[in-house]
Short mmCIF file of C-alpha atoms in Angstrom, two decimals:
data_model
loop_
_atom_site.label_atom_id
_atom_site.label_comp_id
_atom_site.label_asym_id
_atom_site.label_seq_id
_atom_site.Cartn_x
_atom_site.Cartn_y
_atom_site.Cartn_z
CA MET J 84 121.67 99.29 106.28
CA ALA J 85 120.08 100.87 103.26
CA PHE J 86 117.18 99.08 101.62
CA LYS J 87 117.87 97.28 98.38
CA ARG J 88 114.47 95.97 97.40
CA PHE J 89 111.65 98.38 96.74
CA VAL J 90 108.03 98.19 95.77
CA GLU J 91 108.19 99.83 92.36
CA VAL J 92 106.95 99.35 88.82
CA GLY J 93 108.99 96.60 87.18
CA ARG J 94 110.06 94.89 90.42
CA ILE J 95 110.13 91.12 89.99
CA CYS J 96 108.39 89.37 92.87
CA LEU J 97 107.50 85.92 94.05
CA ILE J 98 103.99 85.15 95.18
CA SER J 99 104.17 83.73 98.68
CA TYR J 100 100.69 82.49 99.38
CA GLY J 101 98.11 80.16 97.92
CA ARG J 102 97.83 78.26 94.68
CA LEU J 103 100.28 80.54 92.89
CA SER J 104 102.94 80.47 95.59
CA ASN J 105 106.54 80.53 94.29
CA GLN J 106 105.40 81.89 90.93
CA LEU J 107 107.29 84.79 89.46
CA CYS J 108 105.45 88.00 88.70
CA VAL J 109 106.16 91.65 88.11
CA ILE J 110 104.62 94.79 89.60
CA VAL J 111 102.95 96.86 86.88
CA ASP J 112 101.17 99.43 89.02
CA VAL J 113 100.99 100.51 92.66
CA MET J 114 97.44 100.95 93.92
CA ASP J 115 98.06 101.97 97.52
CA GLN J 116 100.63 101.22 100.16
CA ASN J 117 99.33 97.68 100.63
CA HIS J 118 98.18 96.70 97.17
CA VAL J 119 99.84 96.45 93.79
CA ILE J 120 98.86 95.14 90.38
CA ILE J 121 100.93 92.26 89.13
CA ASP J 122 101.34 90.55 85.82
CA ALA J 123 103.60 87.76 84.63
CA ALA J 124 105.36 86.32 81.61
CA ASP J 125 103.41 84.75 78.78
CA GLY J 126 102.26 81.22 79.65
CA SER J 127 102.51 81.78 83.39
CA PRO J 128 99.49 80.74 85.48
CA VAL J 129 99.57 84.20 87.08
CA GLN J 130 96.89 86.46 85.66
CA ARG J 131 96.99 90.24 85.90
CA GLN J 132 95.48 90.97 89.30
CA VAL J 133 95.43 93.14 92.38
CA ILE J 134 97.47 91.55 95.15
CA ASN J 135 98.27 92.47 98.72
CA LEU J 136 101.94 93.13 99.41
CA LYS J 137 101.67 90.69 102.33
CA ARG J 138 101.40 87.98 99.69
CA LEU J 139 104.45 89.06 97.73
CA ASN J 140 108.15 88.62 98.29
CA LEU J 141 110.36 91.13 96.51
CA THR J 142 113.40 89.88 94.63
CA ASP J 143 116.56 91.70 93.60
CA LEU J 144 115.51 91.81 89.95
CA VAL J 145 113.93 94.83 88.29
CA VAL J 146 112.86 95.31 84.68
CA LYS J 147 112.02 98.55 82.95
CA LEU J 148 108.28 98.87 82.44
CA PRO J 149 105.98 101.82 81.86
CA ARG J 150 103.54 102.19 84.74
CA GLY J 151 100.24 100.42 84.17
CA CYS J 152 101.36 98.97 80.83
CA LYS J 153 99.42 96.29 78.99
CA SER J 154 99.96 92.54 79.41
CA LYS J 155 101.35 92.39 75.90
CA THR J 156 104.19 94.76 76.82
CA VAL J 157 104.83 92.82 80.03
CA HIS J 158 105.06 89.55 78.10
CA LYS J 159 107.47 91.13 75.62
CA VAL J 160 109.73 92.64 78.29
CA MET J 161 109.74 89.50 80.44
CA ALA J 162 110.79 87.43 77.41
CA GLN J 163 113.38 89.99 76.28
CA GLU J 164 114.99 90.32 79.69
CA ASP J 165 114.88 86.56 80.20
CA VAL J 166 113.67 87.12 83.74
CA GLU J 167 112.91 83.49 84.45
CA ALA J 168 116.45 82.36 83.60
CA LYS J 169 117.99 85.26 85.54
CA PHE J 170 115.98 84.36 88.62
CA ALA J 171 116.71 80.65 88.24
CA ALA J 172 120.42 81.49 88.34
CA THR J 173 120.16 83.21 91.74
CA ALA J 174 120.59 81.32 95.03
CA TRP J 175 116.87 81.85 95.77
CA GLY J 176 115.88 80.50 92.35
CA ARG J 177 118.10 77.47 92.74
CA LYS J 178 116.61 76.78 96.16
CA ILE J 179 113.08 76.87 94.78
CA ALA J 180 114.06 74.65 91.84
CA ARG J 181 115.62 72.16 94.28
CA GLN J 182 112.54 72.19 96.49
CA ARG J 183 110.33 71.58 93.46
CA LEU J 184 112.57 68.74 92.31
CA ARG J 185 112.60 67.15 95.78
CA ALA J 186 108.83 67.45 96.08
CA GLY J 187 108.39 65.61 92.79
CA LEU J 188 110.49 62.60 93.76
CA ASN J 189 108.93 59.18 94.32
CA ASP J 190 109.96 56.67 96.97
CA PHE J 191 112.64 55.02 94.86
CA ASP J 192 114.08 58.42 93.89
CA ARG J 193 114.29 59.35 97.56
CA PHE J 194 116.08 56.04 98.21
CA LYS J 195 118.57 56.85 95.45
CA VAL J 196 119.17 60.26 97.03
CA MET J 197 119.79 58.56 100.38
CA VAL J 198 122.31 56.16 98.81
CA ALA J 199 124.04 59.02 97.01
CA ARG J 200 124.26 61.06 100.22
CA LYS J 201 125.77 58.09 102.05
CA ARG J 202 128.25 57.63 99.24
CA ARG J 203 129.19 61.30 99.41
CA SER J 204 129.69 61.16 103.19
CA TYR J 205 131.82 58.07 102.75
CA LEU J 206 134.04 59.73 100.15
CA ILE J 207 134.39 62.89 102.22
CA GLY J 208 135.31 60.77 105.26
CA GLN J 209 137.90 58.88 103.22
CA GLU J 210 139.49 62.08 101.97
CA LEU J 211 139.41 63.69 105.40
CA GLY J 212 140.97 60.62 106.97
CA ALA J 213 143.74 60.64 104.39
CA LEU J 214 144.44 64.32 105.03
CA ARG J 215 144.50 63.78 108.80
CA LYS J 216 146.89 60.90 108.42
CA GLU J 217 149.12 62.94 106.16
CA ARG J 218 149.23 65.83 108.60
CA SER J 219 149.87 63.72 111.72
CA GLY J 220 152.51 61.74 109.80
CA GLY J 221 154.25 64.91 108.66
CA ALA J 222 154.24 66.61 112.08
CA MET A 67 82.15 90.68 101.77
CA PRO A 68 83.01 92.62 98.61
CA PHE A 69 80.76 95.46 97.64
CA LYS A 70 78.90 95.45 94.37
CA GLN A 71 77.24 98.09 92.31
CA TYR A 72 73.51 97.63 91.72
CA VAL A 73 71.07 99.53 89.58
CA ILE A 74 67.68 99.32 91.21
CA VAL A 75 64.42 100.38 89.61
CA GLY A 76 61.27 100.63 91.65
CA ARG A 77 58.09 102.58 92.14
CA ARG A 78 55.44 103.53 94.61
CA LEU A 79 52.48 101.15 94.53
CA PRO A 80 49.24 102.79 93.38
CA ASP A 81 46.65 103.07 96.11
CA PRO A 82 43.01 103.02 94.99
CA LYS A 83 42.03 105.11 98.01
CA ARG A 84 44.40 107.90 97.06
CA PRO A 85 43.92 110.22 94.08
CA HIS A 86 46.24 109.24 91.21
CA LYS A 87 49.32 111.47 91.09
CA ALA A 88 52.15 111.88 88.59
CA ALA A 89 54.57 110.23 91.03
CA ASP A 90 52.50 107.04 90.74
CA ASP A 91 53.54 106.65 87.09
CA ALA A 92 57.20 107.36 87.71
CA LEU A 93 59.86 104.69 88.08
CA TYR A 94 62.76 105.55 90.34
CA LYS A 95 66.19 104.34 89.30
CA MET A 96 69.10 104.45 91.72
CA ILE A 97 72.68 103.24 91.82
CA ILE A 98 73.25 101.51 95.14
CA TYR A 99 76.51 100.08 96.50
CA ALA A 100 76.01 97.13 98.79
CA PRO A 101 77.45 93.70 99.57
CA ASP A 102 74.36 91.86 98.32
CA PRO A 103 71.02 92.56 96.62
CA ILE A 104 69.10 92.24 99.90
CA LYS A 105 71.03 95.08 101.53
CA ALA A 106 70.90 97.04 98.28
CA LYS A 107 67.09 96.83 98.22
CA SER A 108 66.99 97.90 101.85
CA LYS A 109 69.00 101.04 100.99
CA TYR A 110 66.75 101.60 97.99
CA TYR A 111 63.59 101.56 100.12
CA TYR A 112 65.26 103.98 102.51
CA PHE A 113 66.18 106.46 99.80
CA LEU A 114 62.75 106.13 98.19
CA SER A 115 61.12 106.94 101.50
CA GLN A 116 63.19 110.14 101.54
CA LEU A 117 61.78 111.10 98.13
CA LEU A 118 58.19 109.90 98.46
CA LYS A 119 56.00 109.01 101.36
CA THR A 120 56.50 105.27 101.03
CA LYS A 121 57.64 102.28 102.97
CA ARG A 122 58.39 98.68 102.08
CA SER A 123 54.72 97.70 101.93
CA THR A 124 53.70 100.65 99.77
CA ALA A 125 56.51 100.42 97.22
CA GLU A 126 57.98 97.75 95.03
CA VAL A 127 61.29 97.00 93.44
CA VAL A 128 60.91 96.31 89.74
CA SER A 129 64.43 95.22 88.96
CA VAL A 130 67.82 94.76 90.59
CA THR A 131 70.76 94.56 88.22
CA GLU A 132 74.34 94.12 89.25
CA VAL A 133 76.71 96.26 87.22
CA GLN A 134 79.64 94.25 85.88
CA GLU A 135 82.54 96.62 85.60
CA ARG A 136 85.05 96.50 82.80
CA ASN A 137 88.80 96.69 83.07
CA THR A 138 89.15 95.83 86.74
CA THR A 139 92.93 95.55 86.55
CA ARG A 140 93.60 99.22 85.89
CA VAL A 141 94.06 101.46 88.93
CA LYS A 142 91.80 104.49 88.92
CA ASN A 143 91.32 107.40 91.27
CA TYR A 144 87.80 107.80 92.51
CA THR A 145 86.28 110.78 94.24
CA VAL A 146 83.41 109.92 96.53
CA TRP A 147 80.96 112.44 97.91
CA LEU A 148 79.18 111.20 100.98
CA ARG A 149 77.08 112.26 103.87
CA TYR A 150 77.07 110.61 107.23
CA GLN A 151 75.39 110.89 110.57
CA SER A 152 78.09 111.55 113.13
CA ARG A 153 77.41 111.56 116.86
CA THR A 154 76.81 115.32 116.70
CA GLY A 155 75.18 115.88 113.32
CA GLN A 156 75.14 115.40 109.57
CA VAL A 157 78.51 115.74 107.87
CA ASN A 158 79.17 116.09 104.16
CA MET A 159 82.46 114.81 102.94
CA LEU A 160 84.61 114.38 99.88
CA LYS A 161 86.95 111.45 99.90
CA GLU A 162 89.32 109.93 97.41
CA ALA A 163 90.13 106.29 96.89
CA ARG A 164 92.42 104.41 94.59
CA ALA A 165 90.83 101.22 93.35
CA THR A 166 90.25 99.12 90.27
CA SER A 167 86.46 99.40 90.30
CA VAL A 168 83.80 101.76 91.58
CA ALA A 169 82.44 99.12 93.92
CA ALA A 170 85.89 98.46 95.40
CA ALA A 171 86.43 102.20 95.87
CA VAL A 172 83.14 102.54 97.74
CA GLU A 173 83.99 99.53 99.85
CA SER A 174 87.31 101.07 100.88
CA ILE A 175 85.48 104.31 101.71
CA TYR A 176 83.11 102.44 104.02
CA GLN A 177 86.10 100.83 105.72
CA ASP A 178 87.83 104.17 106.01
CA MET A 179 84.72 105.81 107.50
CA ALA A 180 84.42 103.01 110.03
CA GLY A 181 88.07 103.33 110.98
CA ARG A 182 88.48 107.08 111.10
CA HIS A 183 85.01 108.22 112.12
CA ARG A 184 83.40 105.12 113.63
CA ALA A 185 80.61 105.56 111.08
CA ARG A 186 78.77 102.39 110.15
CA TYR A 187 77.10 101.31 106.94
CA GLU A 188 73.62 102.45 108.08
CA SER A 189 74.72 106.01 108.82
CA ILE A 190 76.55 106.62 105.55
CA GLN A 191 74.95 107.79 102.32
CA ILE A 192 77.06 107.67 99.18
CA LEU A 193 75.97 110.69 97.18
CA ARG A 194 78.15 110.49 94.12
CA VAL A 195 81.17 108.57 92.86
CA GLN A 196 83.29 109.81 90.05
CA GLU A 197 86.48 108.68 88.38
CA THR A 198 88.97 111.53 88.62
CA PRO A 199 92.00 112.12 86.40
CA SER A 200 95.29 112.11 88.28
CA ASN A 201 95.91 115.83 87.81
CA GLN A 202 92.64 116.73 89.53
CA CYS A 203 93.11 114.71 92.70
CA LYS A 204 93.34 116.65 95.93
CA ARG A 205 94.09 114.42 98.85
CA PRO A 206 97.73 113.91 99.85
CA ALA A 207 97.20 110.17 100.40
CA THR A 208 96.14 109.84 96.75
CA LEU A 209 98.71 112.27 95.42
CA GLN A 210 101.64 110.39 96.91
CA MET A 211 100.49 107.23 95.13
CA ILE A 212 100.08 109.07 91.83
CA ASP A 213 103.79 109.91 91.75
CA PRO A 214 104.98 108.25 88.49
CA HIS A 215 108.26 107.14 90.03
CA ILE A 216 106.79 105.81 93.26
CA ARG A 217 109.18 103.54 95.11
CA PHE A 218 109.12 102.41 98.71
CA PRO A 219 110.68 99.60 100.78
CA LEU A 220 108.86 97.11 102.98
CA PRO A 221 110.64 97.60 106.29
CA HIS A 222 108.47 95.22 108.27
CA LYS A 223 107.37 91.93 106.82
CA LEU A 224 105.96 88.87 108.46
CA GLN A 225 106.56 85.72 106.45
CA ARG A 226 103.34 83.83 106.13
CA ALA A 227 102.88 80.11 105.63
CA SER A 228 102.26 79.47 101.94
CA SER A 229 98.89 77.88 102.60
CA ARG A 230 96.39 77.71 105.38
CA ALA A 231 97.20 74.06 106.06
CA LEU A 232 100.81 74.96 106.85
CA ARG A 233 99.92 77.62 109.39
CA THR A 234 100.97 77.00 112.98
CA THR A 235 100.16 78.76 116.21
CA PHE A 236 103.57 78.25 117.71
CA LYS A 237 106.90 78.62 116.00
CA ALA A 238 110.18 76.99 116.94
CA LYS A 239 112.01 80.18 115.99
CA LEU A 240 111.12 83.80 116.55
CA PRO A 241 110.20 85.20 113.13
CA VAL A 242 112.48 87.82 111.61
CA THR A 243 110.24 90.64 110.47
CA THR A 244 112.82 93.26 109.63
CA ILE A 245 113.90 92.90 106.06
CA THR A 246 116.85 95.10 105.43
CA LYS A 247 117.33 94.06 101.83
#
Protein backbone atom coordinates (compact mmCIF):
# COMPACT_ATOMS: atom_id res chain seq x y z
CA MET A 1 0.00 0.00 0.00
CA ALA A 2 1.29 3.42 -0.89
CA PHE A 3 1.93 5.88 1.91
CA LYS A 4 -0.59 8.64 2.39
CA ARG A 5 0.91 10.66 5.21
CA PHE A 6 4.28 12.29 4.77
CA VAL A 7 6.61 14.40 6.83
CA GLU A 8 6.50 17.61 4.82
CA VAL A 9 6.14 21.35 5.30
CA GLY A 10 2.50 22.13 6.04
CA ARG A 11 1.60 18.67 7.37
CA ILE A 12 -0.82 18.95 10.28
CA CYS A 13 0.25 16.74 13.19
CA LEU A 14 -0.80 15.83 16.67
CA ILE A 15 1.69 15.91 19.48
CA SER A 16 1.69 12.51 21.14
CA TYR A 17 3.77 12.96 24.25
CA GLY A 18 3.90 15.13 27.33
CA ARG A 19 2.06 18.21 28.44
CA LEU A 20 1.08 19.15 24.90
CA SER A 21 -0.20 15.72 23.91
CA ASN A 22 -3.23 15.76 21.58
CA GLN A 23 -2.52 19.35 20.55
CA LEU A 24 -2.62 20.19 16.88
CA CYS A 25 0.46 21.61 15.23
CA VAL A 26 1.94 22.05 11.79
CA ILE A 27 5.39 21.24 10.41
CA VAL A 28 7.10 24.43 9.23
CA ASP A 29 10.58 23.08 8.56
CA VAL A 30 12.39 19.74 8.45
CA MET A 31 15.68 19.74 10.34
CA ASP A 32 16.85 16.17 9.80
CA GLN A 33 15.21 12.80 9.40
CA ASN A 34 14.21 12.69 13.05
CA HIS A 35 13.51 16.31 13.90
CA VAL A 36 11.15 18.94 12.55
CA ILE A 37 10.14 22.43 13.57
CA ILE A 38 6.52 22.84 14.47
CA ASP A 39 4.25 25.77 15.03
CA ALA A 40 0.55 26.06 15.77
CA ALA A 41 -2.48 28.28 15.39
CA ASP A 42 -2.76 31.55 17.26
CA GLY A 43 -3.75 31.01 20.90
CA SER A 44 -2.55 27.41 20.97
CA PRO A 45 -0.31 26.41 23.89
CA VAL A 46 2.15 24.98 21.35
CA GLN A 47 5.11 27.28 20.82
CA ARG A 48 7.36 27.13 17.78
CA GLN A 49 9.88 24.45 18.65
CA VAL A 50 12.09 21.62 17.48
CA ILE A 51 10.40 18.29 18.07
CA ASN A 52 11.35 14.68 17.51
CA LEU A 53 9.20 12.83 15.00
CA LYS A 54 8.76 10.10 17.62
CA ARG A 55 6.60 12.59 19.49
CA LEU A 56 4.40 13.47 16.54
CA ASN A 57 1.52 11.70 14.87
CA LEU A 58 0.86 12.72 11.29
CA THR A 59 -2.71 13.45 10.22
CA ASP A 60 -4.29 13.42 6.78
CA LEU A 61 -4.46 17.21 6.65
CA VAL A 62 -1.94 19.40 4.84
CA VAL A 63 -1.88 23.16 4.43
CA LYS A 64 0.19 25.17 2.01
CA LEU A 65 3.05 26.91 3.80
CA PRO A 66 6.37 28.30 2.65
CA ARG A 67 9.24 26.41 4.24
CA GLY A 68 10.50 27.99 7.45
CA CYS A 69 7.85 30.72 7.39
CA LYS A 70 7.18 33.02 10.32
CA SER A 71 4.66 32.33 13.09
CA LYS A 72 2.53 35.17 11.80
CA THR A 73 2.08 33.44 8.45
CA VAL A 74 1.35 30.14 10.19
CA HIS A 75 -1.33 31.78 12.35
CA LYS A 76 -2.89 33.37 9.27
CA VAL A 77 -2.94 30.15 7.24
CA MET A 78 -4.21 28.02 10.12
CA ALA A 79 -7.09 30.47 10.66
CA GLN A 80 -7.82 30.75 6.93
CA GLU A 81 -7.87 27.02 6.34
CA ASP A 82 -9.89 26.46 9.51
CA VAL A 83 -7.64 23.53 10.37
CA GLU A 84 -9.04 23.01 13.83
CA ALA A 85 -12.61 22.60 12.57
CA LYS A 86 -11.48 20.36 9.71
CA PHE A 87 -9.64 18.09 12.12
CA ALA A 88 -12.51 18.09 14.61
CA ALA A 89 -14.77 16.79 11.83
CA THR A 90 -12.58 13.73 11.21
CA ALA A 91 -13.10 10.43 13.05
CA TRP A 92 -9.79 10.98 14.88
CA GLY A 93 -10.81 14.49 15.92
CA ARG A 94 -14.18 13.30 17.15
CA LYS A 95 -12.50 10.54 19.16
CA ILE A 96 -10.19 13.02 20.87
CA ALA A 97 -13.08 15.40 21.57
CA ARG A 98 -15.05 12.51 23.10
CA GLN A 99 -12.09 11.45 25.23
CA ARG A 100 -11.66 15.02 26.45
CA LEU A 101 -15.36 15.27 27.24
CA ARG A 102 -15.35 11.94 29.10
CA ALA A 103 -12.25 12.92 31.07
CA GLY A 104 -13.96 16.11 32.22
CA LEU A 105 -17.05 14.41 33.60
CA ASN A 106 -17.76 14.30 37.33
CA ASP A 107 -19.28 11.38 39.22
CA PHE A 108 -22.88 12.43 38.65
CA ASP A 109 -22.20 12.96 34.93
CA ARG A 110 -20.76 9.47 34.70
CA PHE A 111 -23.90 8.16 36.45
CA LYS A 112 -26.07 9.96 33.90
CA VAL A 113 -24.04 8.38 31.10
CA MET A 114 -24.57 4.96 32.69
CA VAL A 115 -28.34 5.53 32.90
CA ALA A 116 -28.44 6.74 29.31
CA ARG A 117 -26.48 3.70 28.11
CA LYS A 118 -28.87 1.38 29.94
CA ARG A 119 -31.80 3.20 28.41
CA ARG A 120 -30.26 2.84 24.96
CA SER A 121 -29.66 -0.90 25.44
CA TYR A 122 -33.22 -1.28 26.63
CA LEU A 123 -34.64 0.49 23.57
CA ILE A 124 -32.42 -1.49 21.21
CA GLY A 125 -33.52 -4.72 22.91
CA GLN A 126 -37.17 -3.72 22.59
CA GLU A 127 -36.80 -2.97 18.90
CA LEU A 128 -34.82 -6.13 18.25
CA GLY A 129 -37.37 -8.22 20.10
CA ALA A 130 -40.17 -6.71 18.05
CA LEU A 131 -38.32 -7.43 14.81
CA ARG A 132 -37.62 -11.03 15.87
CA LYS A 133 -41.24 -11.54 16.75
CA GLU A 134 -42.33 -10.09 13.44
CA ARG A 135 -40.00 -12.34 11.49
CA SER A 136 -40.86 -15.56 13.36
CA GLY A 137 -44.57 -14.68 13.11
CA GLY A 138 -44.30 -14.09 9.37
CA ALA A 139 -42.31 -17.26 8.61
CA MET B 1 23.26 17.10 28.68
CA PRO B 2 22.87 19.86 26.08
CA PHE B 3 25.98 21.60 24.92
CA LYS B 4 26.44 25.31 25.42
CA GLN B 5 28.68 27.88 23.89
CA TYR B 6 31.04 29.66 26.28
CA VAL B 7 33.39 32.54 25.78
CA ILE B 8 36.28 32.12 28.17
CA VAL B 9 38.91 34.74 28.90
CA GLY B 10 42.00 33.88 30.86
CA ARG B 11 45.69 34.53 31.20
CA ARG B 12 48.95 33.10 32.38
CA LEU B 13 49.72 34.09 35.96
CA PRO B 14 52.81 36.30 36.30
CA ASP B 15 55.69 34.60 38.03
CA PRO B 16 58.08 36.86 39.96
CA LYS B 17 60.92 34.40 39.37
CA ARG B 18 60.54 34.59 35.61
CA PRO B 19 61.43 37.62 33.50
CA HIS B 20 58.30 39.53 32.46
CA LYS B 21 57.28 38.69 28.89
CA ALA B 22 54.69 40.12 26.51
CA ALA B 23 52.58 36.97 26.88
CA ASP B 24 52.15 37.83 30.57
CA ASP B 25 50.10 40.92 29.64
CA ALA B 26 47.95 39.14 27.10
CA LEU B 27 44.47 37.83 27.78
CA TYR B 28 43.45 34.77 25.83
CA LYS B 29 39.85 34.57 24.66
CA MET B 30 38.42 31.32 23.34
CA ILE B 31 35.04 30.01 22.28
CA ILE B 32 34.52 26.63 23.92
CA TYR B 33 31.61 24.23 23.44
CA ALA B 34 30.87 22.15 26.50
CA PRO B 35 27.96 20.82 28.56
CA ASP B 36 28.83 22.98 31.58
CA PRO B 37 31.27 25.71 32.64
CA ILE B 38 33.46 23.25 34.56
CA LYS B 39 34.16 21.15 31.47
CA ALA B 40 34.50 24.32 29.40
CA LYS B 41 37.22 25.63 31.73
CA SER B 42 38.96 22.28 31.57
CA LYS B 43 39.09 22.52 27.75
CA TYR B 44 40.26 26.11 28.06
CA TYR B 45 43.21 25.15 30.27
CA TYR B 46 44.08 22.41 27.80
CA PHE B 47 44.10 24.74 24.80
CA LEU B 48 46.02 27.39 26.75
CA SER B 49 48.67 24.83 27.61
CA GLN B 50 49.03 24.20 23.87
CA LEU B 51 49.70 27.91 23.31
CA LEU B 52 51.77 28.75 26.38
CA LYS B 53 53.71 26.72 28.86
CA THR B 54 51.00 26.75 31.51
CA LYS B 55 48.92 24.46 33.59
CA ARG B 56 45.95 24.94 35.90
CA SER B 57 48.08 26.26 38.75
CA THR B 58 49.99 28.73 36.58
CA ALA B 59 47.03 30.19 34.72
CA GLU B 60 43.71 31.70 35.64
CA VAL B 61 40.32 32.07 34.07
CA VAL B 62 39.15 35.66 34.19
CA SER B 63 35.64 35.20 32.92
CA VAL B 64 33.28 32.52 31.64
CA THR B 65 30.28 33.78 29.71
CA GLU B 66 27.62 31.60 28.19
CA VAL B 67 26.54 32.80 24.76
CA GLN B 68 22.77 33.02 24.47
CA GLU B 69 21.93 32.40 20.86
CA ARG B 70 19.18 34.20 19.04
CA ASN B 71 16.55 32.71 16.79
CA THR B 72 16.82 29.11 17.92
CA THR B 73 13.76 28.03 15.95
CA ARG B 74 15.26 28.54 12.51
CA VAL B 75 17.11 25.58 10.99
CA LYS B 76 20.61 26.44 9.84
CA ASN B 77 23.37 24.47 8.19
CA TYR B 78 26.61 24.47 10.10
CA THR B 79 30.01 23.44 8.88
CA VAL B 80 32.30 22.21 11.62
CA TRP B 81 36.04 21.79 11.23
CA LEU B 82 37.51 19.46 13.79
CA ARG B 83 40.53 17.46 14.64
CA TYR B 84 40.51 14.24 16.56
CA GLN B 85 42.88 11.66 17.88
CA SER B 86 41.98 8.37 16.26
CA ARG B 87 43.55 5.07 17.29
CA THR B 88 46.19 5.54 14.60
CA GLY B 89 46.80 9.28 14.48
CA GLN B 90 45.48 12.82 14.24
CA VAL B 91 42.67 13.32 11.74
CA ASN B 92 41.33 16.60 10.43
CA MET B 93 37.76 16.62 9.37
CA LEU B 94 35.02 18.78 7.95
CA LYS B 95 31.52 17.90 8.96
CA GLU B 96 28.12 19.41 8.39
CA ALA B 97 25.19 19.52 10.76
CA ARG B 98 21.70 20.88 10.55
CA ALA B 99 20.64 22.49 13.80
CA THR B 100 18.95 25.52 15.27
CA SER B 101 21.97 26.75 17.22
CA VAL B 102 25.74 26.50 17.07
CA ALA B 103 25.85 24.66 20.37
CA ALA B 104 23.28 22.10 19.19
CA ALA B 105 25.25 21.59 15.96
CA VAL B 106 28.45 20.93 17.90
CA GLU B 107 26.61 18.57 20.20
CA SER B 108 25.33 16.54 17.25
CA ILE B 109 28.87 16.46 15.84
CA TYR B 110 30.19 15.02 19.10
CA GLN B 111 27.46 12.38 18.98
CA ASP B 112 28.25 11.63 15.36
CA MET B 113 31.97 11.30 16.08
CA ALA B 114 31.25 8.93 18.95
CA GLY B 115 28.97 6.84 16.77
CA ARG B 116 30.94 6.70 13.55
CA HIS B 117 34.51 6.92 14.80
CA ARG B 118 34.30 5.94 18.47
CA ALA B 119 35.93 9.28 19.27
CA ARG B 120 35.15 10.67 22.70
CA TYR B 121 34.86 14.23 23.95
CA GLU B 122 38.47 14.34 25.23
CA SER B 123 39.98 13.38 21.88
CA ILE B 124 38.04 15.88 19.76
CA GLN B 125 39.02 19.49 19.17
CA ILE B 126 36.48 21.75 17.51
CA LEU B 127 38.54 24.08 15.36
CA ARG B 128 35.91 26.24 13.74
CA VAL B 129 32.15 26.37 13.34
CA GLN B 130 30.49 28.35 10.63
CA GLU B 131 26.95 28.84 9.43
CA THR B 132 26.85 27.87 5.77
CA PRO B 133 24.30 28.98 3.17
CA SER B 134 22.35 26.10 1.63
CA ASN B 135 23.98 26.46 -1.80
CA GLN B 136 27.45 25.95 -0.35
CA CYS B 137 26.79 22.74 1.56
CA LYS B 138 28.70 19.68 0.45
CA ARG B 139 27.64 16.61 2.32
CA PRO B 140 24.87 14.44 0.82
CA ALA B 141 23.20 13.99 4.22
CA THR B 142 22.76 17.77 4.45
CA LEU B 143 21.91 18.24 0.80
CA GLN B 144 19.01 15.82 0.89
CA MET B 145 17.48 17.78 3.77
CA ILE B 146 17.95 21.08 1.95
CA ASP B 147 15.65 19.95 -0.86
CA PRO B 148 12.84 22.58 -0.78
CA HIS B 149 10.15 20.01 -1.49
CA ILE B 150 11.37 17.41 0.99
CA ARG B 151 8.75 14.80 1.76
CA PHE B 152 9.14 11.39 3.34
CA PRO B 153 6.88 8.84 5.06
CA LEU B 154 7.38 7.30 8.48
CA PRO B 155 7.28 3.59 7.66
CA HIS B 156 8.04 2.38 11.15
CA LYS B 157 6.49 4.01 14.16
CA LEU B 158 6.19 2.84 17.71
CA GLN B 159 3.30 4.44 19.54
CA ARG B 160 4.49 5.76 22.84
CA ALA B 161 2.48 6.27 25.99
CA SER B 162 1.52 9.94 26.21
CA SER B 163 3.29 10.38 29.53
CA ARG B 164 5.84 8.58 31.58
CA ALA B 165 3.25 7.57 34.16
CA LEU B 166 1.30 5.65 31.52
CA ARG B 167 4.28 3.63 30.34
CA THR B 168 4.14 -0.12 30.87
CA THR B 169 6.71 -2.85 30.49
CA PHE B 170 4.27 -5.41 29.21
CA LYS B 171 1.51 -4.89 26.71
CA ALA B 172 -1.66 -6.91 26.31
CA LYS B 173 -1.40 -6.53 22.54
CA LEU B 174 1.59 -6.65 20.25
CA PRO B 175 2.14 -3.08 19.04
CA VAL B 176 1.56 -2.33 15.38
CA THR B 177 4.61 -0.42 14.19
CA THR B 178 3.99 -0.41 10.48
CA ILE B 179 1.96 2.59 9.51
CA THR B 180 0.88 2.27 5.96
CA LYS B 181 -1.12 5.47 5.89
